[in-house]
């Protein structure tokens, strides 16, 4: 297999992690509470991954922490294993690096169309299940004032004969960058609100958002937070949880709902209805580390 290795961006990652350690509220010394627990579905039943004609849409959104050079080969295998077992229709990934994408393409390119939001350093990406999703067009939109190479990846697709717009992004990190992060949220919400009436738009990514920041920006009436729509399940609240996730040695433990899904309803029509949500990546790999320092989100939607 290809040897995965950290890039020069790892230094920025380490710096960012230290900033998060210093800035995020929390108490030192908390223990791992749920690190080896399996993912829990909120409600609904999962479809058979082999049934390609079922009406549900499935999605995974995950910051895969490609900049962490520790145990990269096993962590990449773990990621591919999750994607193979869950067989999601759509995969939204953040913090990819080229060795990760090359590794994944060797194993999954027959089943998935890959879209990369960059080529250098770290970047965002999408994977679309070829038997279920038809790619029409895609574009990468740079955030003009980002200091961290952040951008928005947008794809126009067809699913069961209907038009969808898929988006993913990795918003600016660290508490001190709230203003830039809120600018990025405003840009995304503006794009979501402007889609044509016959298009359903779905965004997923590592937003690094705090609830107070979202409240300041506000969501358009046509856009809902999928986690909230499902009744705010506690099991899926914290996607960044250094109490449970021990990949990085954070002195001060913290929990945040950094990774979020937003659904925009086409012309008020519920073409997709959130059905279930679970966190993935909660199991330690044989190397003693988790697939990422974030938990991933696995979500299913009923398609009308």
PDB file of C-alpha atoms in Angstrom, residues 43-277:
ATOM      1  CA  UNK A  43     -34.682   6.666  14.856  1.00  0.00           C
ATOM      2  CA  UNK A  44     -35.660   4.982  11.638  1.00  0.00           C
ATOM      3  CA  UNK A  45     -34.108   1.926  10.040  1.00  0.00           C
ATOM      4  CA  UNK A  46     -31.053   1.722   7.846  1.00  0.00           C
ATOM      5  CA  UNK A  47     -31.450   0.556   4.256  1.00  0.00           C
ATOM      6  CA  UNK A  48     -29.650  -2.410   2.787  1.00  0.00           C
ATOM      7  CA  UNK A  49     -26.437  -1.024   1.204  1.00  0.00           C
ATOM      8  CA  UNK A  50     -26.801  -3.546  -1.625  1.00  0.00           C
ATOM      9  CA  UNK A  51     -30.305  -2.337  -2.558  1.00  0.00           C
ATOM     10  CA  UNK A  52     -29.520   0.332  -5.156  1.00  0.00           C
ATOM     11  CA  UNK A  53     -33.178   1.201  -5.869  1.00  0.00           C
ATOM     12  CA  UNK A  54     -34.321   2.208  -2.385  1.00  0.00           C
ATOM     13  CA  UNK A  55     -35.787   5.730  -1.986  1.00  0.00           C
ATOM     14  CA  UNK A  56     -33.619   6.889   0.916  1.00  0.00           C
ATOM     15  CA  UNK A  57     -30.548   9.125   0.586  1.00  0.00           C
ATOM     16  CA  UNK A  58     -27.642   8.337   2.901  1.00  0.00           C
ATOM     17  CA  UNK A  59     -24.736  10.645   3.702  1.00  0.00           C
ATOM     18  CA  UNK A  60     -21.534  10.764   5.718  1.00  0.00           C
ATOM     19  CA  UNK A  61     -19.847  14.068   6.592  1.00  0.00           C
ATOM     20  CA  UNK A  62     -16.445  13.812   8.277  1.00  0.00           C
ATOM     21  CA  UNK A  63     -13.326  15.840   9.009  1.00  0.00           C
ATOM     22  CA  UNK A  64     -10.806  13.025   8.566  1.00  0.00           C
ATOM     23  CA  UNK A  65      -7.823  14.857  10.111  1.00  0.00           C
ATOM     24  CA  UNK A  66      -5.492  14.073   7.244  1.00  0.00           C
ATOM     25  CA  UNK A  67      -2.874  16.446   8.642  1.00  0.00           C
ATOM     26  CA  UNK A  68      -2.255  14.153  11.609  1.00  0.00           C
ATOM     27  CA  UNK A  69       0.685  11.954  10.615  1.00  0.00           C
ATOM     28  CA  UNK A  70       0.182   9.417  13.410  1.00  0.00           C
ATOM     29  CA  UNK A  71      -0.924   5.956  12.218  1.00  0.00           C
ATOM     30  CA  UNK A  72      -2.135   7.353   8.892  1.00  0.00           C
ATOM     31  CA  UNK A  73      -2.227   4.027   6.977  1.00  0.00           C
ATOM     32  CA  UNK A  74      -4.430   2.304   9.555  1.00  0.00           C
ATOM     33  CA  UNK A  75      -6.618   5.379   9.966  1.00  0.00           C
ATOM     34  CA  UNK A  76      -7.085   5.591   6.187  1.00  0.00           C
ATOM     35  CA  UNK A  77      -8.012   1.914   6.110  1.00  0.00           C
ATOM     36  CA  UNK A  78     -10.463   2.575   8.935  1.00  0.00           C
ATOM     37  CA  UNK A  79     -12.070   5.371   6.938  1.00  0.00           C
ATOM     38  CA  UNK A  80     -12.414   3.156   3.869  1.00  0.00           C
ATOM     39  CA  UNK A  81     -13.892   0.409   6.043  1.00  0.00           C
ATOM     40  CA  UNK A  82     -16.595   2.760   7.367  1.00  0.00           C
ATOM     41  CA  UNK A  83     -17.445   3.914   3.850  1.00  0.00           C
ATOM     42  CA  UNK A  84     -17.594   0.343   2.566  1.00  0.00           C
ATOM     43  CA  UNK A  85     -19.796  -0.928   5.391  1.00  0.00           C
ATOM     44  CA  UNK A  86     -22.187   2.038   5.412  1.00  0.00           C
ATOM     45  CA  UNK A  87     -22.106   2.475   1.631  1.00  0.00           C
ATOM     46  CA  UNK A  88     -23.419   6.070   1.757  1.00  0.00           C
ATOM     47  CA  UNK A  89     -24.734   7.734  -1.373  1.00  0.00           C
ATOM     48  CA  UNK A  90     -22.880  10.967  -0.585  1.00  0.00           C
ATOM     49  CA  UNK A  91     -19.617  11.479   1.320  1.00  0.00           C
ATOM     50  CA  UNK A  92     -18.523  14.978   2.362  1.00  0.00           C
ATOM     51  CA  UNK A  93     -14.928  15.112   3.599  1.00  0.00           C
ATOM     52  CA  UNK A  94     -12.790  17.815   5.141  1.00  0.00           C
ATOM     53  CA  UNK A  95      -9.073  18.060   5.849  1.00  0.00           C
ATOM     54  CA  UNK A  96      -8.060  15.743   3.049  1.00  0.00           C
ATOM     55  CA  UNK A  97      -4.497  15.500   1.768  1.00  0.00           C
ATOM     56  CA  UNK A  98      -3.343  13.993  -1.514  1.00  0.00           C
ATOM     57  CA  UNK A  99      -1.999  10.714  -0.038  1.00  0.00           C
ATOM     58  CA  UNK A 100      -5.435  10.125   1.562  1.00  0.00           C
ATOM     59  CA  UNK A 101      -7.321  10.704  -1.675  1.00  0.00           C
ATOM     60  CA  UNK A 102      -4.935   8.488  -3.671  1.00  0.00           C
ATOM     61  CA  UNK A 103      -5.328   5.725  -1.085  1.00  0.00           C
ATOM     62  CA  UNK A 104      -9.140   5.985  -1.175  1.00  0.00           C
ATOM     63  CA  UNK A 105      -9.351   6.126  -4.962  1.00  0.00           C
ATOM     64  CA  UNK A 106      -7.439   2.844  -5.268  1.00  0.00           C
ATOM     65  CA  UNK A 107     -10.101   1.153  -3.156  1.00  0.00           C
ATOM     66  CA  UNK A 108     -13.312   3.017  -3.942  1.00  0.00           C
ATOM     67  CA  UNK A 109     -12.996   4.631  -7.388  1.00  0.00           C
ATOM     68  CA  UNK A 110     -15.067   1.895  -9.046  1.00  0.00           C
ATOM     69  CA  UNK A 111     -18.040   2.752  -6.848  1.00  0.00           C
ATOM     70  CA  UNK A 112     -17.616   6.489  -6.269  1.00  0.00           C
ATOM     71  CA  UNK A 113     -17.035   9.635  -8.287  1.00  0.00           C
ATOM     72  CA  UNK A 114     -14.420  11.770  -6.512  1.00  0.00           C
ATOM     73  CA  UNK A 115     -14.513  15.580  -6.495  1.00  0.00           C
ATOM     74  CA  UNK A 116     -11.579  17.411  -4.921  1.00  0.00           C
ATOM     75  CA  UNK A 117     -11.827  21.012  -3.768  1.00  0.00           C
ATOM     76  CA  UNK A 118      -8.063  21.487  -4.037  1.00  0.00           C
ATOM     77  CA  UNK A 119      -4.787  19.835  -4.930  1.00  0.00           C
ATOM     78  CA  UNK A 120      -2.221  21.284  -2.515  1.00  0.00           C
ATOM     79  CA  UNK A 121      -1.932  21.324   1.258  1.00  0.00           C
ATOM     80  CA  UNK A 122      -5.248  20.229   2.774  1.00  0.00           C
ATOM     81  CA  UNK A 123      -8.659  20.553   1.169  1.00  0.00           C
ATOM     82  CA  UNK A 124     -12.274  19.433   1.063  1.00  0.00           C
ATOM     83  CA  UNK A 125     -13.819  16.773  -1.140  1.00  0.00           C
ATOM     84  CA  UNK A 126     -16.909  14.786  -2.109  1.00  0.00           C
ATOM     85  CA  UNK A 127     -17.609  11.221  -3.105  1.00  0.00           C
ATOM     86  CA  UNK A 128     -20.787  10.372  -5.035  1.00  0.00           C
ATOM     87  CA  UNK A 129     -22.030   6.800  -5.399  1.00  0.00           C
ATOM     88  CA  UNK A 130     -22.034   6.152  -9.141  1.00  0.00           C
ATOM     89  CA  UNK A 131     -25.011   3.792  -9.098  1.00  0.00           C
ATOM     90  CA  UNK A 132     -27.182   6.366  -7.313  1.00  0.00           C
ATOM     91  CA  UNK A 133     -25.906   9.916  -7.962  1.00  0.00           C
ATOM     92  CA  UNK A 134     -25.222  11.577 -11.319  1.00  0.00           C
ATOM     93  CA  UNK A 135     -22.780  14.494 -11.252  1.00  0.00           C
ATOM     94  CA  UNK A 136     -23.813  17.403 -13.476  1.00  0.00           C
ATOM     95  CA  UNK A 137     -21.332  20.113 -12.479  1.00  0.00           C
ATOM     96  CA  UNK A 138     -19.117  21.267  -9.629  1.00  0.00           C
ATOM     97  CA  UNK A 139     -17.209  24.355  -8.529  1.00  0.00           C
ATOM     98  CA  UNK A 140     -14.931  25.466  -5.716  1.00  0.00           C
ATOM     99  CA  UNK A 141     -15.629  28.875  -4.198  1.00  0.00           C
ATOM    100  CA  UNK A 142     -12.761  30.452  -2.249  1.00  0.00           C
ATOM    101  CA  UNK A 143     -13.543  32.469   0.872  1.00  0.00           C
ATOM    102  CA  UNK A 144     -11.899  35.803  -0.007  1.00  0.00           C
ATOM    103  CA  UNK A 145     -10.704  36.686   3.499  1.00  0.00           C
ATOM    104  CA  UNK A 146      -9.812  33.231   4.815  1.00  0.00           C
ATOM    105  CA  UNK A 147      -6.362  32.953   6.357  1.00  0.00           C
ATOM    106  CA  UNK A 148      -6.490  29.124   6.410  1.00  0.00           C
ATOM    107  CA  UNK A 149      -7.016  28.151   2.755  1.00  0.00           C
ATOM    108  CA  UNK A 150     -10.711  27.505   3.374  1.00  0.00           C
ATOM    109  CA  UNK A 151     -13.322  27.224   0.608  1.00  0.00           C
ATOM    110  CA  UNK A 152     -16.763  25.926  -0.349  1.00  0.00           C
ATOM    111  CA  UNK A 153     -17.219  22.952  -2.695  1.00  0.00           C
ATOM    112  CA  UNK A 154     -20.529  22.877  -4.586  1.00  0.00           C
ATOM    113  CA  UNK A 155     -21.863  20.054  -6.781  1.00  0.00           C
ATOM    114  CA  UNK A 156     -25.004  19.930  -8.916  1.00  0.00           C
ATOM    115  CA  UNK A 157     -26.314  16.372  -9.091  1.00  0.00           C
ATOM    116  CA  UNK A 158     -29.295  14.205  -9.985  1.00  0.00           C
ATOM    117  CA  UNK A 159     -30.759  11.727  -7.496  1.00  0.00           C
ATOM    118  CA  UNK A 160     -33.751   9.602  -8.545  1.00  0.00           C
ATOM    119  CA  UNK A 161     -34.541  12.055 -11.314  1.00  0.00           C
ATOM    120  CA  UNK A 162     -34.525  15.157  -9.094  1.00  0.00           C
ATOM    121  CA  UNK A 163     -32.014  17.996  -8.944  1.00  0.00           C
ATOM    122  CA  UNK A 164     -29.912  18.430  -5.825  1.00  0.00           C
ATOM    123  CA  UNK A 165     -27.182  20.846  -4.847  1.00  0.00           C
ATOM    124  CA  UNK A 166     -24.576  19.379  -2.480  1.00  0.00           C
ATOM    125  CA  UNK A 167     -22.154  21.561  -0.519  1.00  0.00           C
ATOM    126  CA  UNK A 168     -19.282  20.973   1.864  1.00  0.00           C
ATOM    127  CA  UNK A 169     -16.833  23.253   3.615  1.00  0.00           C
ATOM    128  CA  UNK A 170     -14.325  23.559   6.423  1.00  0.00           C
ATOM    129  CA  UNK A 171     -14.897  26.897   8.150  1.00  0.00           C
ATOM    130  CA  UNK A 172     -12.155  28.911   9.825  1.00  0.00           C
ATOM    131  CA  UNK A 173     -10.815  27.285  13.002  1.00  0.00           C
ATOM    132  CA  UNK A 174     -10.216  28.600  16.529  1.00  0.00           C
ATOM    133  CA  UNK A 175     -12.300  30.776  18.796  1.00  0.00           C
ATOM    134  CA  UNK A 176     -10.453  33.964  17.830  1.00  0.00           C
ATOM    135  CA  UNK A 177     -11.615  33.625  14.209  1.00  0.00           C
ATOM    136  CA  UNK A 178     -15.339  33.873  14.924  1.00  0.00           C
ATOM    137  CA  UNK A 179     -15.815  36.907  12.671  1.00  0.00           C
ATOM    138  CA  UNK A 180     -14.344  35.148   9.632  1.00  0.00           C
ATOM    139  CA  UNK A 181     -16.276  31.974  10.428  1.00  0.00           C
ATOM    140  CA  UNK A 182     -19.555  33.919  10.543  1.00  0.00           C
ATOM    141  CA  UNK A 183     -18.702  35.521   7.176  1.00  0.00           C
ATOM    142  CA  UNK A 184     -18.317  32.050   5.743  1.00  0.00           C
ATOM    143  CA  UNK A 185     -21.641  30.932   7.240  1.00  0.00           C
ATOM    144  CA  UNK A 186     -23.368  33.976   5.720  1.00  0.00           C
ATOM    145  CA  UNK A 187     -21.917  33.145   2.305  1.00  0.00           C
ATOM    146  CA  UNK A 188     -23.109  29.538   2.528  1.00  0.00           C
ATOM    147  CA  UNK A 189     -26.596  30.533   3.705  1.00  0.00           C
ATOM    148  CA  UNK A 190     -26.845  33.065   0.877  1.00  0.00           C
ATOM    149  CA  UNK A 191     -25.935  30.364  -1.647  1.00  0.00           C
ATOM    150  CA  UNK A 192     -28.432  27.928  -0.117  1.00  0.00           C
ATOM    151  CA  UNK A 193     -31.250  30.470  -0.146  1.00  0.00           C
ATOM    152  CA  UNK A 194     -30.665  31.317  -3.814  1.00  0.00           C
ATOM    153  CA  UNK A 195     -30.979  27.844  -5.318  1.00  0.00           C
ATOM    154  CA  UNK A 196     -33.832  27.477  -7.840  1.00  0.00           C
ATOM    155  CA  UNK A 197     -37.197  26.311  -6.536  1.00  0.00           C
ATOM    156  CA  UNK A 198     -36.827  22.910  -8.176  1.00  0.00           C
ATOM    157  CA  UNK A 199     -33.522  22.149  -6.414  1.00  0.00           C
ATOM    158  CA  UNK A 200     -32.999  20.723  -2.930  1.00  0.00           C
ATOM    159  CA  UNK A 201     -29.736  21.830  -1.312  1.00  0.00           C
ATOM    160  CA  UNK A 202     -27.820  19.917   1.345  1.00  0.00           C
ATOM    161  CA  UNK A 203     -24.735  21.238   3.146  1.00  0.00           C
ATOM    162  CA  UNK A 204     -22.474  19.272   5.466  1.00  0.00           C
ATOM    163  CA  UNK A 205     -19.079  20.031   6.914  1.00  0.00           C
ATOM    164  CA  UNK A 206     -16.798  20.996   9.762  1.00  0.00           C
ATOM    165  CA  UNK A 207     -18.131  24.468  10.522  1.00  0.00           C
ATOM    166  CA  UNK A 208     -16.202  25.069  13.765  1.00  0.00           C
ATOM    167  CA  UNK A 209     -19.320  27.050  14.747  1.00  0.00           C
ATOM    168  CA  UNK A 210     -20.390  27.851  18.276  1.00  0.00           C
ATOM    169  CA  UNK A 211     -24.146  28.133  18.881  1.00  0.00           C
ATOM    170  CA  UNK A 212     -23.875  31.834  19.718  1.00  0.00           C
ATOM    171  CA  UNK A 213     -22.262  32.502  16.335  1.00  0.00           C
ATOM    172  CA  UNK A 214     -25.082  30.764  14.477  1.00  0.00           C
ATOM    173  CA  UNK A 215     -27.613  32.781  16.489  1.00  0.00           C
ATOM    174  CA  UNK A 216     -25.899  36.017  15.459  1.00  0.00           C
ATOM    175  CA  UNK A 217     -25.966  35.115  11.769  1.00  0.00           C
ATOM    176  CA  UNK A 218     -29.325  33.327  11.726  1.00  0.00           C
ATOM    177  CA  UNK A 219     -30.590  30.773   9.213  1.00  0.00           C
ATOM    178  CA  UNK A 220     -32.930  31.622   6.320  1.00  0.00           C
ATOM    179  CA  UNK A 221     -36.471  30.361   6.732  1.00  0.00           C
ATOM    180  CA  UNK A 222     -35.941  27.827   3.942  1.00  0.00           C
ATOM    181  CA  UNK A 223     -32.947  26.218   5.688  1.00  0.00           C
ATOM    182  CA  UNK A 224     -33.055  23.883   8.698  1.00  0.00           C
ATOM    183  CA  UNK A 225     -30.391  22.389  10.936  1.00  0.00           C
ATOM    184  CA  UNK A 226     -30.811  18.633  10.450  1.00  0.00           C
ATOM    185  CA  UNK A 227     -29.769  17.763  14.013  1.00  0.00           C
ATOM    186  CA  UNK A 228     -32.377  20.176  15.373  1.00  0.00           C
ATOM    187  CA  UNK A 229     -34.972  18.848  12.944  1.00  0.00           C
ATOM    188  CA  UNK A 230     -34.418  15.360  14.371  1.00  0.00           C
ATOM    189  CA  UNK A 231     -35.144  16.568  17.904  1.00  0.00           C
ATOM    190  CA  UNK A 232     -31.584  17.412  19.018  1.00  0.00           C
ATOM    191  CA  UNK A 233     -30.524  13.843  19.884  1.00  0.00           C
ATOM    192  CA  UNK A 234     -27.986  13.978  22.678  1.00  0.00           C
ATOM    193  CA  UNK A 235     -26.043  11.012  21.310  1.00  0.00           C
ATOM    194  CA  UNK A 236     -25.192  13.059  18.204  1.00  0.00           C
ATOM    195  CA  UNK A 237     -24.584  16.451  19.820  1.00  0.00           C
ATOM    196  CA  UNK A 238     -20.797  16.516  20.161  1.00  0.00           C
ATOM    197  CA  UNK A 239     -18.755  15.758  17.056  1.00  0.00           C
ATOM    198  CA  UNK A 240     -15.632  17.296  18.614  1.00  0.00           C
ATOM    199  CA  UNK A 241     -15.223  15.636  22.018  1.00  0.00           C
ATOM    200  CA  UNK A 242     -11.783  15.556  23.626  1.00  0.00           C
ATOM    201  CA  UNK A 243     -13.293  13.898  26.709  1.00  0.00           C
ATOM    202  CA  UNK A 244     -13.819  10.763  24.603  1.00  0.00           C
ATOM    203  CA  UNK A 245     -11.496  11.178  21.617  1.00  0.00           C
ATOM    204  CA  UNK A 246      -7.893  10.728  22.701  1.00  0.00           C
ATOM    205  CA  UNK A 247      -6.136  11.200  19.352  1.00  0.00           C
ATOM    206  CA  UNK A 248      -4.737  14.522  20.542  1.00  0.00           C
ATOM    207  CA  UNK A 249      -3.455  15.186  24.036  1.00  0.00           C
ATOM    208  CA  UNK A 250      -5.584  18.154  25.090  1.00  0.00           C
ATOM    209  CA  UNK A 251      -4.955  19.323  28.621  1.00  0.00           C
ATOM    210  CA  UNK A 252      -8.315  21.083  28.726  1.00  0.00           C
ATOM    211  CA  UNK A 253     -11.198  18.887  27.652  1.00  0.00           C
ATOM    212  CA  UNK A 254     -14.027  20.288  25.544  1.00  0.00           C
ATOM    213  CA  UNK A 255     -17.103  19.309  23.560  1.00  0.00           C
ATOM    214  CA  UNK A 256     -18.558  21.156  20.580  1.00  0.00           C
ATOM    215  CA  UNK A 257     -20.997  20.512  17.763  1.00  0.00           C
ATOM    216  CA  UNK A 258     -18.547  21.665  15.111  1.00  0.00           C
ATOM    217  CA  UNK A 259     -19.797  19.352  12.355  1.00  0.00           C
ATOM    218  CA  UNK A 260     -23.249  20.289  11.076  1.00  0.00           C
ATOM    219  CA  UNK A 261     -25.754  19.460   8.351  1.00  0.00           C
ATOM    220  CA  UNK A 262     -28.096  22.037   6.822  1.00  0.00           C
ATOM    221  CA  UNK A 263     -31.026  21.203   4.536  1.00  0.00           C
ATOM    222  CA  UNK A 264     -32.636  23.700   2.183  1.00  0.00           C
ATOM    223  CA  UNK A 265     -36.099  22.743   0.999  1.00  0.00           C
ATOM    224  CA  UNK A 266     -36.791  23.270  -2.691  1.00  0.00           C
ATOM    225  CA  UNK A 267     -39.568  25.821  -3.045  1.00  0.00           C
ATOM    226  CA  UNK A 268     -40.884  24.769   0.358  1.00  0.00           C
ATOM    227  CA  UNK A 269     -41.339  21.210  -0.926  1.00  0.00           C
ATOM    228  CA  UNK A 270     -39.971  18.479   1.344  1.00  0.00           C
ATOM    229  CA  UNK A 271     -38.080  16.537  -1.336  1.00  0.00           C
ATOM    230  CA  UNK A 272     -35.911  15.184   1.500  1.00  0.00           C
ATOM    231  CA  UNK A 273     -36.964  14.576   5.062  1.00  0.00           C
ATOM    232  CA  UNK A 274     -34.333  13.824   7.753  1.00  0.00           C
ATOM    233  CA  UNK A 275     -34.911  10.336   9.092  1.00  0.00           C
ATOM    234  CA  UNK A 276     -31.964   9.188  11.224  1.00  0.00           C
ATOM    235  CA  UNK A 277     -28.569  10.317  12.466  1.00  0.00           C
TER     236      UNK A 277
END
